[in-house]
Short mmCIF file of C-alpha atoms in Angstrom, two decimals:
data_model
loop_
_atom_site.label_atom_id
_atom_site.label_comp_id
_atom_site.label_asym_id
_atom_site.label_seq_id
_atom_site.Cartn_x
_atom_site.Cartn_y
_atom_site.Cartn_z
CA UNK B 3 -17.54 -13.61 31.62
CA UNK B 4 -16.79 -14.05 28.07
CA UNK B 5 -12.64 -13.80 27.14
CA UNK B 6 -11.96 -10.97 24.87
CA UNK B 7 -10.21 -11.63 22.03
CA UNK B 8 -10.24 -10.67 17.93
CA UNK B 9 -10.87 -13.13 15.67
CA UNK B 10 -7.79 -14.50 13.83
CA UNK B 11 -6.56 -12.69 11.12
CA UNK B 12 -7.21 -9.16 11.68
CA UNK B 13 -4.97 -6.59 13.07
CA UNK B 14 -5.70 -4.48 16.01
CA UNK B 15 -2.97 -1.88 16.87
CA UNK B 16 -2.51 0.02 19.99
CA UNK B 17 -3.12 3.45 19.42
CA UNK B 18 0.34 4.88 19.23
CA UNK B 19 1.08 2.10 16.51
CA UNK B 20 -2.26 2.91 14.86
CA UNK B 21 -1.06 6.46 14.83
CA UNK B 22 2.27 5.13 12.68
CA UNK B 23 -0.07 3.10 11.10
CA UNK B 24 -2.12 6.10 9.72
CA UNK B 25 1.17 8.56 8.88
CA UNK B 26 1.71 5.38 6.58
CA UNK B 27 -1.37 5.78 4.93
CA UNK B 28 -1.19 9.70 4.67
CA UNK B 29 2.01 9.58 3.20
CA UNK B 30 0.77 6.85 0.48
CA UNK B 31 -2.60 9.60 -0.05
CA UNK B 32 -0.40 12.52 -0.18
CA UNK B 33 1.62 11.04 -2.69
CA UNK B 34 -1.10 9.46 -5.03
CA UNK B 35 -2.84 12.92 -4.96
CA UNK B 36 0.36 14.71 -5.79
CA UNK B 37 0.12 12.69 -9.42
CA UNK B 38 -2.93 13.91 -10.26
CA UNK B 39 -5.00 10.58 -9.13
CA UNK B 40 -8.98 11.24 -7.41
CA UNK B 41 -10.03 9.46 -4.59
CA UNK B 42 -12.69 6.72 -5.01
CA UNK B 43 -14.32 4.66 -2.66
CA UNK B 44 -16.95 1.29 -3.17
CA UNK B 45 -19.15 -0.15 -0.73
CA UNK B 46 -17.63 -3.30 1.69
CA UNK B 47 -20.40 -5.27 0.15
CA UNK B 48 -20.98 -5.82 -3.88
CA UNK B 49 -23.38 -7.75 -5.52
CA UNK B 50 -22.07 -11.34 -5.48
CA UNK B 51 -23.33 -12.34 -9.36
CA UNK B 52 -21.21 -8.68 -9.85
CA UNK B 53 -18.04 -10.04 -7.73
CA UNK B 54 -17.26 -13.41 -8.69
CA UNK B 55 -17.69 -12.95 -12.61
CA UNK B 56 -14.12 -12.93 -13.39
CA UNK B 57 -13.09 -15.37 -10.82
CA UNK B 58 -13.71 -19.00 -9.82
CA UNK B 59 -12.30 -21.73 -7.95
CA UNK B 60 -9.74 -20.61 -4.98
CA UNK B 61 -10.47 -17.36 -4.73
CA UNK B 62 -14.65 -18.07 -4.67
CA UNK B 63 -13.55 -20.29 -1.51
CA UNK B 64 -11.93 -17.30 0.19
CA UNK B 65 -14.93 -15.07 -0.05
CA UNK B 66 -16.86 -13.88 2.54
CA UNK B 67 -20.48 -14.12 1.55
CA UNK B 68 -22.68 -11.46 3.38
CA UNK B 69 -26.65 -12.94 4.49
CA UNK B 70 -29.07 -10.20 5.80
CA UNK B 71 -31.83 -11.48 8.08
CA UNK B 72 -33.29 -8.10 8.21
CA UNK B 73 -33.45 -7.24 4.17
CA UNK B 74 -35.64 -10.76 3.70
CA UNK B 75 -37.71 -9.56 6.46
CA UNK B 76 -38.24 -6.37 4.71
CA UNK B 77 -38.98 -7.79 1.11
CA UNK B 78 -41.29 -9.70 2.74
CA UNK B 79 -43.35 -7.18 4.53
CA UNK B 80 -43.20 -5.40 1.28
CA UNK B 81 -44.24 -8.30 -0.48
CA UNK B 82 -42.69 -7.55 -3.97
CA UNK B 83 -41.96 -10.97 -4.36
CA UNK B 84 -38.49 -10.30 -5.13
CA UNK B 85 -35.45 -12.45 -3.63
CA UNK B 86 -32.98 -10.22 -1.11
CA UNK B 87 -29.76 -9.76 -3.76
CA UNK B 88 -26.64 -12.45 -2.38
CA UNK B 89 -24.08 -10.10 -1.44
CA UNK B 90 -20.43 -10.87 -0.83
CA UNK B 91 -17.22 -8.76 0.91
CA UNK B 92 -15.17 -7.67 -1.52
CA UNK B 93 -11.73 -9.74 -2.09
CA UNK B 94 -9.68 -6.54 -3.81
CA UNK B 95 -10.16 -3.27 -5.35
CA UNK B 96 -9.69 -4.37 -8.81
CA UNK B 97 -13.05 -6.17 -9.82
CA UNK B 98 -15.10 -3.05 -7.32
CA UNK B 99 -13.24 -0.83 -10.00
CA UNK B 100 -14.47 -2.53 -13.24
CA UNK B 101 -17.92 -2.04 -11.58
CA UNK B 102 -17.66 1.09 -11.04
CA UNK B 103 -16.39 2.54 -14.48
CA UNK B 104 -18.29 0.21 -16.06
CA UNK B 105 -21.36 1.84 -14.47
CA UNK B 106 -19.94 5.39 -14.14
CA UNK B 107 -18.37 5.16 -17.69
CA UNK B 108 -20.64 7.58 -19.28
CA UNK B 109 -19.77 10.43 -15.89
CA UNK B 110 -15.87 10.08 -15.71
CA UNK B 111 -13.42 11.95 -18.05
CA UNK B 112 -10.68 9.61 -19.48
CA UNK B 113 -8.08 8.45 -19.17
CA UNK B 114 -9.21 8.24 -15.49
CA UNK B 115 -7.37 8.22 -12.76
CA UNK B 116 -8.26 6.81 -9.46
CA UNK B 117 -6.70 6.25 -6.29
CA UNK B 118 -8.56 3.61 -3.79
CA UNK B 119 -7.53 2.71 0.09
CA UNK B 120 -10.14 0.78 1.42
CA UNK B 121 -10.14 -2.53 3.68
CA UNK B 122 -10.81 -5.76 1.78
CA UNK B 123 -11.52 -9.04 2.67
CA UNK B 124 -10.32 -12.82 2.05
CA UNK B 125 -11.41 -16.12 4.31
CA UNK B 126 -7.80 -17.08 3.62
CA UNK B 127 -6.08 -20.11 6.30
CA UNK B 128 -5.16 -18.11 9.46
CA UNK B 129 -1.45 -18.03 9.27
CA UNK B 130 1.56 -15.69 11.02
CA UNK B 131 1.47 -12.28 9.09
CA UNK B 132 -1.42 -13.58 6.91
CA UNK B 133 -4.61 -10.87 7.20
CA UNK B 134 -8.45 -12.25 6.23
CA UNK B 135 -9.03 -7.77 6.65
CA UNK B 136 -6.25 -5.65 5.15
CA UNK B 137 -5.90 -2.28 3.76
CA UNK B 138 -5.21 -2.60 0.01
CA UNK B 139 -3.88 1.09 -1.41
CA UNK B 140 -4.14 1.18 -5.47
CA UNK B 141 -3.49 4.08 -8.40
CA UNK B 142 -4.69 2.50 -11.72
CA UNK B 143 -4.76 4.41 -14.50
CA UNK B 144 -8.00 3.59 -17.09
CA UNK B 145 -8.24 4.80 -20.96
CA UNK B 146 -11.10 4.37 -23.24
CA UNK B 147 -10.10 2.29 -26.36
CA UNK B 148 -6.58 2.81 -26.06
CA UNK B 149 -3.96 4.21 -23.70
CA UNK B 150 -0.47 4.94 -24.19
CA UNK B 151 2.70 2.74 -22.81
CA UNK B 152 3.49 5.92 -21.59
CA UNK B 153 1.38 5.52 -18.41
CA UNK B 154 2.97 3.10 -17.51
CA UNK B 155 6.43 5.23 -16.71
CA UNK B 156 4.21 6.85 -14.30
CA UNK B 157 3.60 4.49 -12.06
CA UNK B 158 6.82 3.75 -11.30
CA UNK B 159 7.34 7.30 -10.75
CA UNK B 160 4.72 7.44 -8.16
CA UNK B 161 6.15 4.28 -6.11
CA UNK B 162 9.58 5.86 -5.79
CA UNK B 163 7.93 9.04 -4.06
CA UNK B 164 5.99 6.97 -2.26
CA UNK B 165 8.42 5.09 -0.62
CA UNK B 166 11.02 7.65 -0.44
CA UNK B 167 8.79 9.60 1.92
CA UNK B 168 7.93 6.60 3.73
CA UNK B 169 11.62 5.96 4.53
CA UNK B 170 11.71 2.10 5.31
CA UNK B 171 15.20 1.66 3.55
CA UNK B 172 16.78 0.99 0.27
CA UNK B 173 14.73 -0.34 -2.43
CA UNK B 174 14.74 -1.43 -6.58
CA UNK B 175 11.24 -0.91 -9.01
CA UNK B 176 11.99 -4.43 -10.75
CA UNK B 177 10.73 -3.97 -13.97
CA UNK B 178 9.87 -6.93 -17.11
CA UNK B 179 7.02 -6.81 -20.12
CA UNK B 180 5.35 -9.50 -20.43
CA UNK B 181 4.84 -9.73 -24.00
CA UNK B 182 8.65 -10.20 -24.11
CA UNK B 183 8.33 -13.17 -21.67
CA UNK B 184 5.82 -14.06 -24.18
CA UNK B 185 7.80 -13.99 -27.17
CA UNK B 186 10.48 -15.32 -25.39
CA UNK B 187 8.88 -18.46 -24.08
CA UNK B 188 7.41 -19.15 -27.71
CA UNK B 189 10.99 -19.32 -29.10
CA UNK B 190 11.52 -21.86 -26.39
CA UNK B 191 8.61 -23.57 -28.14
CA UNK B 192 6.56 -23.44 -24.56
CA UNK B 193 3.15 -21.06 -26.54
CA UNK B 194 0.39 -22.55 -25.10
CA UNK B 195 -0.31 -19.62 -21.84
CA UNK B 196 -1.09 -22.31 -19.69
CA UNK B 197 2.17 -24.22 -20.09
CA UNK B 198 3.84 -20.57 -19.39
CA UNK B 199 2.06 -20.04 -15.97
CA UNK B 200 3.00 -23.81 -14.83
CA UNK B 201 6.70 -23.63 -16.27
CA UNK B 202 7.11 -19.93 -14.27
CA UNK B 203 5.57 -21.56 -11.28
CA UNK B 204 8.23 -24.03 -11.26
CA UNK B 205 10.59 -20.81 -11.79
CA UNK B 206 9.48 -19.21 -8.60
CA UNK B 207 10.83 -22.24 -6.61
CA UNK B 208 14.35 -21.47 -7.79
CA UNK B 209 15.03 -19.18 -4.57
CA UNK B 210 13.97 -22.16 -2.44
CA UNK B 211 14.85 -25.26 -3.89
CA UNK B 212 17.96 -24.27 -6.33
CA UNK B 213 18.50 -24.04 -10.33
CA UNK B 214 19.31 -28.33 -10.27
CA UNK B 215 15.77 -28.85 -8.78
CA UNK B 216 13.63 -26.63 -11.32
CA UNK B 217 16.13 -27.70 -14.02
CA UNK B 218 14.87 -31.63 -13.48
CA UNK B 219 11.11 -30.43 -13.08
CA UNK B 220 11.16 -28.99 -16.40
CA UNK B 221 13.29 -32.22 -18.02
CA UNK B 222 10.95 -34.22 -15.85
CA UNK B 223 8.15 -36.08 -17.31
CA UNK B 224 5.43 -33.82 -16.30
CA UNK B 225 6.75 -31.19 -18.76
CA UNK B 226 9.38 -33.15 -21.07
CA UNK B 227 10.68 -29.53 -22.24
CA UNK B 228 14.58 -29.90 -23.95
CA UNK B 229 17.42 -29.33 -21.97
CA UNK B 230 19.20 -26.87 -23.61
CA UNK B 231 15.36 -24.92 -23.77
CA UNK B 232 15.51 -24.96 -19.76
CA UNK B 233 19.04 -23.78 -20.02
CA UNK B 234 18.04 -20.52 -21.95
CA UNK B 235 14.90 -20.27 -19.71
CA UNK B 236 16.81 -20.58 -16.30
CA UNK B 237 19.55 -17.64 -17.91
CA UNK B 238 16.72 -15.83 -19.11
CA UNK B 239 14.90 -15.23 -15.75
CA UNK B 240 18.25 -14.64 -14.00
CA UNK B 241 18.80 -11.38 -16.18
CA UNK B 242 19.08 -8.48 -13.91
CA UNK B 243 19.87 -4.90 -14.79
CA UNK B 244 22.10 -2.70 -12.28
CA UNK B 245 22.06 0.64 -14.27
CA UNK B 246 20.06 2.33 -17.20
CA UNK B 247 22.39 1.89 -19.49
CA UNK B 248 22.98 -2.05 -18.46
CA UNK B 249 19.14 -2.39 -18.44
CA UNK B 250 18.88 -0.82 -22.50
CA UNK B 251 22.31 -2.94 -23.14
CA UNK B 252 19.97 -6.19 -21.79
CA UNK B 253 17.32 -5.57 -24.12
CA UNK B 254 19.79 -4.59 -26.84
CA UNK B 255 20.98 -8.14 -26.59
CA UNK B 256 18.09 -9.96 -26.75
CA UNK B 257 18.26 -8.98 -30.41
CA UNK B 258 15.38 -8.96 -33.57
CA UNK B 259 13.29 -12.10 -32.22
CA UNK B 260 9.11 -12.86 -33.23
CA UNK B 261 6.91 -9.99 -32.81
CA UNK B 262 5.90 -10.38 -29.32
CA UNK B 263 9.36 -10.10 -27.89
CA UNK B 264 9.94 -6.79 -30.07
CA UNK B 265 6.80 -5.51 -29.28
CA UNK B 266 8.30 -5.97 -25.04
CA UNK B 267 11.60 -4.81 -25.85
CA UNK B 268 10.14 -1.80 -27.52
CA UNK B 269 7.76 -1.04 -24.96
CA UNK B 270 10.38 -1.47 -22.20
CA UNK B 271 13.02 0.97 -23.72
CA UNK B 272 10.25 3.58 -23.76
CA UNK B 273 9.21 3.07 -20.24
CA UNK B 274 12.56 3.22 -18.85
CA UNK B 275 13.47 6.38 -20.83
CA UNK B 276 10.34 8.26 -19.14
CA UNK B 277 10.97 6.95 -15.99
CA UNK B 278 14.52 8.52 -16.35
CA UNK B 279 12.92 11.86 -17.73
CA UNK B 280 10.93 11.69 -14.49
CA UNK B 281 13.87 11.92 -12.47
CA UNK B 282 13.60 8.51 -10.84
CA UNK B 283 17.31 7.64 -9.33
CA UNK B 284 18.82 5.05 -11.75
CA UNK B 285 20.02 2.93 -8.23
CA UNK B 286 16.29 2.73 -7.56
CA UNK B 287 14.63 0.94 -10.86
CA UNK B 288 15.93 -2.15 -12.63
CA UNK B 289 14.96 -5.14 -15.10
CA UNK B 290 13.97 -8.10 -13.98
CA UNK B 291 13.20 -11.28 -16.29
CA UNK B 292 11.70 -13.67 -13.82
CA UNK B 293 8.69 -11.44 -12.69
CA UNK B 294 5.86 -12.05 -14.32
CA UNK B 295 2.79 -11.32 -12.20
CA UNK B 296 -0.68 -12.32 -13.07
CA UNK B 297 -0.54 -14.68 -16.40
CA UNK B 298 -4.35 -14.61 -17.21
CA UNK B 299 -4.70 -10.90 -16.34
CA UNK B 300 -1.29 -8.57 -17.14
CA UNK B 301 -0.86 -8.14 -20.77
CA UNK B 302 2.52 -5.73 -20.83
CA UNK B 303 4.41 -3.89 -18.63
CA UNK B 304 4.81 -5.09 -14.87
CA UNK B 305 6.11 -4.33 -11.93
CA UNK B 306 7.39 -5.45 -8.57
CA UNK B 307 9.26 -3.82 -5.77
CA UNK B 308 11.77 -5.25 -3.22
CA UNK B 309 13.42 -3.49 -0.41
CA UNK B 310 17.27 -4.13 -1.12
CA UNK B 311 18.38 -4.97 2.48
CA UNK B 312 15.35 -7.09 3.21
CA UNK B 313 14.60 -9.53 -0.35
CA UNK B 314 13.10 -11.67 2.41
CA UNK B 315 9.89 -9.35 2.59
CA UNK B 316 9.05 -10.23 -1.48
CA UNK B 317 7.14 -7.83 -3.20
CA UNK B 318 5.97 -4.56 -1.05
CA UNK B 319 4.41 -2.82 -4.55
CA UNK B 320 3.19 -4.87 -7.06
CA UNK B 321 1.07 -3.99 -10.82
CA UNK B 322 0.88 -3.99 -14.42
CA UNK B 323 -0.95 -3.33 -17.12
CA UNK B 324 -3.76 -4.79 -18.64
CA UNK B 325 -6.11 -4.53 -21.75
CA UNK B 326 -9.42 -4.94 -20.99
CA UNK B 327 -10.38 -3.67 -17.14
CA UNK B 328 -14.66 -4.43 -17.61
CA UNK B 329 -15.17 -6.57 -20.46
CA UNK B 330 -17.75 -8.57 -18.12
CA UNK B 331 -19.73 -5.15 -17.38
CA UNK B 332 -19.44 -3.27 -20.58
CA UNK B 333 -18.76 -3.26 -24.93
CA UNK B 334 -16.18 -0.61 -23.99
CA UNK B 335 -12.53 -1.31 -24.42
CA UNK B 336 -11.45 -0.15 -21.02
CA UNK B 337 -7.47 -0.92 -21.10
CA UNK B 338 -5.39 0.65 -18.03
CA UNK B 339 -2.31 0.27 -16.02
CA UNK B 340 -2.43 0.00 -12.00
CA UNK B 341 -0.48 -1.08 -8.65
CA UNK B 342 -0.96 -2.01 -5.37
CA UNK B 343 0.57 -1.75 -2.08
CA UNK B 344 -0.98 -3.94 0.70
CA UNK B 345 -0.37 -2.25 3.44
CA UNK B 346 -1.31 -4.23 6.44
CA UNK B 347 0.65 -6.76 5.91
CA UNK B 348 3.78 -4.27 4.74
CA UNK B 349 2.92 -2.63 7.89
CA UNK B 350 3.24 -5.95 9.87
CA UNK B 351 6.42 -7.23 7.96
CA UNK B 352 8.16 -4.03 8.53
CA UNK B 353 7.55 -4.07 12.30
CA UNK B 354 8.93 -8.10 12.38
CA UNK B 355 11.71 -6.30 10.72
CA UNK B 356 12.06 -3.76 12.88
CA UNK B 357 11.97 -0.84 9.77
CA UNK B 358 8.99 1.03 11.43
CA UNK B 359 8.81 1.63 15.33
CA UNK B 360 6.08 3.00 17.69
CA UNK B 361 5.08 6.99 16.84
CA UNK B 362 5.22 9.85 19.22
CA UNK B 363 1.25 10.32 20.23
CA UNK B 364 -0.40 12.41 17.94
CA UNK B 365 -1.03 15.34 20.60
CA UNK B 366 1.42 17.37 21.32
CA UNK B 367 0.89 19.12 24.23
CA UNK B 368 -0.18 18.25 27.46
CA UNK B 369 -1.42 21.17 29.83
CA UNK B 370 -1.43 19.55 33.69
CA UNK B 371 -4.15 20.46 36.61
CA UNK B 372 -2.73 20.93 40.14
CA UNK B 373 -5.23 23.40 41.46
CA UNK B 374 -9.25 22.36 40.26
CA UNK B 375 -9.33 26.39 40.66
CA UNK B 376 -7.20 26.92 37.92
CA UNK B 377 -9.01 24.86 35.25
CA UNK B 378 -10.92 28.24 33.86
CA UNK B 379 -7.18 29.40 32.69
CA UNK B 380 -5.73 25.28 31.92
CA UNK B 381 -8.78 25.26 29.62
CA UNK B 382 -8.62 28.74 27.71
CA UNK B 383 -4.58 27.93 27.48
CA UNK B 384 -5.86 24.82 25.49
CA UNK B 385 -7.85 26.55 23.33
CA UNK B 386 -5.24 29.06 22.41
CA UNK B 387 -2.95 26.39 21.35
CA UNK B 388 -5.65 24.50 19.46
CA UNK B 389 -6.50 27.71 17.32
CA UNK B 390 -3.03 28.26 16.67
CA UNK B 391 -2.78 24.28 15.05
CA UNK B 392 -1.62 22.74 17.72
CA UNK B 393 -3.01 19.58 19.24
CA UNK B 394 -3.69 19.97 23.18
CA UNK B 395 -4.55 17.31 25.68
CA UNK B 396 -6.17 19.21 29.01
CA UNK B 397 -5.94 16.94 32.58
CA UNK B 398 -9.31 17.38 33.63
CA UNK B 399 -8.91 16.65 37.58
CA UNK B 400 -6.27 17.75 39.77
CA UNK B 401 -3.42 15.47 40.69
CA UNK B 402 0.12 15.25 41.81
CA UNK B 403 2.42 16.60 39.16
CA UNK B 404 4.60 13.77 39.25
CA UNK B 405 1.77 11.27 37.64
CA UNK B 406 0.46 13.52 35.30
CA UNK B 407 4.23 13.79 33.72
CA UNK B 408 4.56 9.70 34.39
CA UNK B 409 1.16 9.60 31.64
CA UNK B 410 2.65 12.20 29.27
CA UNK B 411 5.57 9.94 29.06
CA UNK B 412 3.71 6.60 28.60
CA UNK B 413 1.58 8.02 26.26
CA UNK B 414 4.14 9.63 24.22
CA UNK B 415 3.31 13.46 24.16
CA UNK B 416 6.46 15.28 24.41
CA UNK B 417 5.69 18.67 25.89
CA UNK B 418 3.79 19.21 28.95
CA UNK B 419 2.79 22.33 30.40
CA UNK B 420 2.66 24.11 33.93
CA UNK B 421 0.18 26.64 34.49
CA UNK B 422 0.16 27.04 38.41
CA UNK B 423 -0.68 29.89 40.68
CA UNK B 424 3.12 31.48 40.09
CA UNK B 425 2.80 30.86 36.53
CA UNK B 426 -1.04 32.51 36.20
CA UNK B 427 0.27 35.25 38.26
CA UNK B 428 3.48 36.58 35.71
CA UNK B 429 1.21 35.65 32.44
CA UNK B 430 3.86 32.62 31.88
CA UNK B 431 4.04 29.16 31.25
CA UNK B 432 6.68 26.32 32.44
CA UNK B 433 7.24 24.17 29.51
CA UNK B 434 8.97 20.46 29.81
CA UNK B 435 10.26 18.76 27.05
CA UNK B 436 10.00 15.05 27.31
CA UNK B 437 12.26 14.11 24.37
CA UNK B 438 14.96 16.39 25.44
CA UNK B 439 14.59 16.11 28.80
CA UNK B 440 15.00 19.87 29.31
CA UNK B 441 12.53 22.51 30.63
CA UNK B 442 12.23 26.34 30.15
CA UNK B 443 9.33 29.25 31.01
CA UNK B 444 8.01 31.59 28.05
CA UNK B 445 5.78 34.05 28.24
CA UNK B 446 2.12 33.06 27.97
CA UNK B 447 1.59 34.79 24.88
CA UNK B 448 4.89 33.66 22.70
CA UNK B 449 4.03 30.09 24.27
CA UNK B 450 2.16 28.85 20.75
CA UNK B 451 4.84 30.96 18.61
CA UNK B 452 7.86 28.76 21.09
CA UNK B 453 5.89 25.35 20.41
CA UNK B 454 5.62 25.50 16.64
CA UNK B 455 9.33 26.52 16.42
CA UNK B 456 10.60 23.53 18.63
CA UNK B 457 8.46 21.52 16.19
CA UNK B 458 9.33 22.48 13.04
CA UNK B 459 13.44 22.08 14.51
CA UNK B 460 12.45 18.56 14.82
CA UNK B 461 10.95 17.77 11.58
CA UNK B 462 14.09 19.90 9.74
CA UNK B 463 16.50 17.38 11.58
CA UNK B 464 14.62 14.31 10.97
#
């Protein structure tokens, strides 16, 4: 006998955890649709010469490169001669994308806007709450030539009624531009980008290892910088807004500066005005001078978002925008604005943290089987409930009543439903009501009508 067991990092849920895995993703759907974004989906597999253009080193080690026996045996009883195409899994959703407007560019009206939930893939070390197959969940919006910084209020927009729905807790849109961390860093006389990325890096640490450790990195030989420039840089990335007006009175202060750090202040004073206009709570967006995101790829606005009780979890939303989406795949200037949610490992941190619990079972009603002679009526009961939207669960043999209410309990479907000889005989029902523990008869024919109305009293008190 071989053990069973799932490779190491995937997750495999239990069904009623699966089910508040899904609600998760239906909310996130619901949400994206309700700003105007289209559903797109791209094969598992892309060509690999197509995948790994824009990327190199680490992340070509994590990828999962795909090898069909079957397609070589094919070319070859064609004999064309040709090689089978190397395929890999992809690693995100961004570089699919490029593809795909790249190659659809000519189809698509723009600015285009695309939502994506799909499964991706990274050979990454098998670690505790580390996933080598998650669900990644993106909106990116994608203009042709240009596209305005006024996108990029919209985003935010979208997050907030994403995870307001969602209900996990408390939680701040953190907000920077990084052509402001641009100009900002080239006052500091650090302009080269690759200096930036390694003096941030060092930033990132200051949570862990304190301001006096990343204050003698930066001093230290390896980057020699001044120290009255890592002075301004450590106050700089501690800047945090808590209000509107504290976040315009932030960027107020930063005063005239070079042309990069006007051109961030500027385009951060219009973003935060539109995501005010779009009636985002002022409690739930804020500046935030240490994020920075992806040096070699964001070129303005970005974001990250933090629940407020839980800073612990990092990032649960992350994005920004960039200038050129497919320059590998097409002339076209193909500039956008996009974010992210990975949601399998949200899904897993929130459980650790006890924010999401197991769901109810997705069917709601259970109809039990004492008599086998009564199954004719258990079974048309069933489908009167289906057709009226609800969803029904029939026990197909006769047992003791007792066990079939034991396995509406462990499998979390709150009403079950009597249909016995007494019942059959006055057109009735005998309804019990596993969450409140209560039980009442109705009349076969308001039985549907009764259901939906218990319902919909739950969801108005949730």
């Amino acid at each position: 006998m071989i053990k069973p067991r799932t490779p190491p990092g995937v997750m495999e849920l239990l069904p009623r955890d699966q089910i508040a895995f899904q609600r998760m993703l239906d909310t996130i759907r619901r949400n994206f649709e309700r700003f105007g974004f289209l559903p797109v989906e791209t094969p598992v597999m892309e060509l690999t010469e197509v995948l790994l253009t824009k990327s190199g080193g680490e992340t070509e080690r994590q990828v999962y490169f795909v090898e069909s026996t079957g397609a070589r045996a094919n070319n070859a009883q064609e004999g064309d001669g040709r090689a089978t195409p190397e395929l890999a899994l992809r690693f995100d959703l961004t570089v699919p994308l490029a593809r795909y407007v790249a190659e659809h560019e000519a189809e698509l009206a723009f600015p285009f806007r695309r939502y994506q939930m799909q499964r991706v893939y990274r050979g990454e070390r098998h670690q505790r709450g580390r996933y080598r197959e998650f669900y990644q969940c993106d909106i990116d919006v994608i203009g042709k030539d240009s596209l305005s910084v006024r996108y990029d209020a919209e985003l935010p927009a979208c997050i907030y009624a994403v995870f307001s729905e969602l209900d996990i807790g408390a939680f701040t849109i953190q907000l920077n531009n990084r052509k402001l961390l641009r100009g900002f860093f080239e006052a500091q006389g650090v302009a080269d980008g690759e200096l930036q990325a390694l003096v941030l890096r060092e930033v990132d640490k200051l949570d862990k290892r304190g301001a006096d450790y990343v204050r003698d990195v930066l001093i230290g030989a390896n980057f020699g910088l001044p120290s009255d420039a890592v002075d301004r840089i450590l106050d700089f990335v501690a800047v945090r807004s808590n209000s509107h007006a504290d976040a315009l009175a932030k960027l107020d202060a930063l005063g005239e500066g070079n042309d990069s750090l006007r051109q961030g202040v500027a385009e951060l004073r219009e973003v935060l005005e539109l995501i005010r206009a779009l009636g985002v709570p002022e409690a739930n967006y804020a500046l935030n001078f240490s994020i920075a995101r992806g040096l070699d790829y964001y070129t303005g606005t970005v974001y990250e978002t933090t629940l407020n009780d839980y800073p612990q979890l990092g990032s649960i939303c992350s994005g920004g925008r960039y200038e050129d989406l497919a320059s590998h795949y097409t002339k076209s200037k193909l500039p956008g604005v996009g974010i992210s949610i990975g949601l399998t490992r949200l899904f897993w941190q929130l459980q650790e943290a006890r924010l999401v619990s197991t769901a109810d079972s997705s069917v709601q009603v259970l109809i039990t089987q004492m008599d086998d002679a009564h199954l004719p009526q258990c079974l048309a009961l069933a489908s009167e409930l289906r057709a009226a939207g609800l969803n029904t669960e029939v026990v197909m043999e006769a047992s003791k009543l007792g066990k079939q209410f034991k396995y509406a309990d462990r499998a979390g479907i709150r009403f079950v439903v009597v249909l016995g000889e007494d019942e059959i005989a006055k057109g009735s029902a005998t309804v019990k009501d596993l969450r409140r523990e209560d039980q009442f008869e109705v009349a076969r024919s308001e039985l549907a009508r009764t259901l939906r109305v218990e319902l919909e009293q739950s969801r108005v008190m949730k």
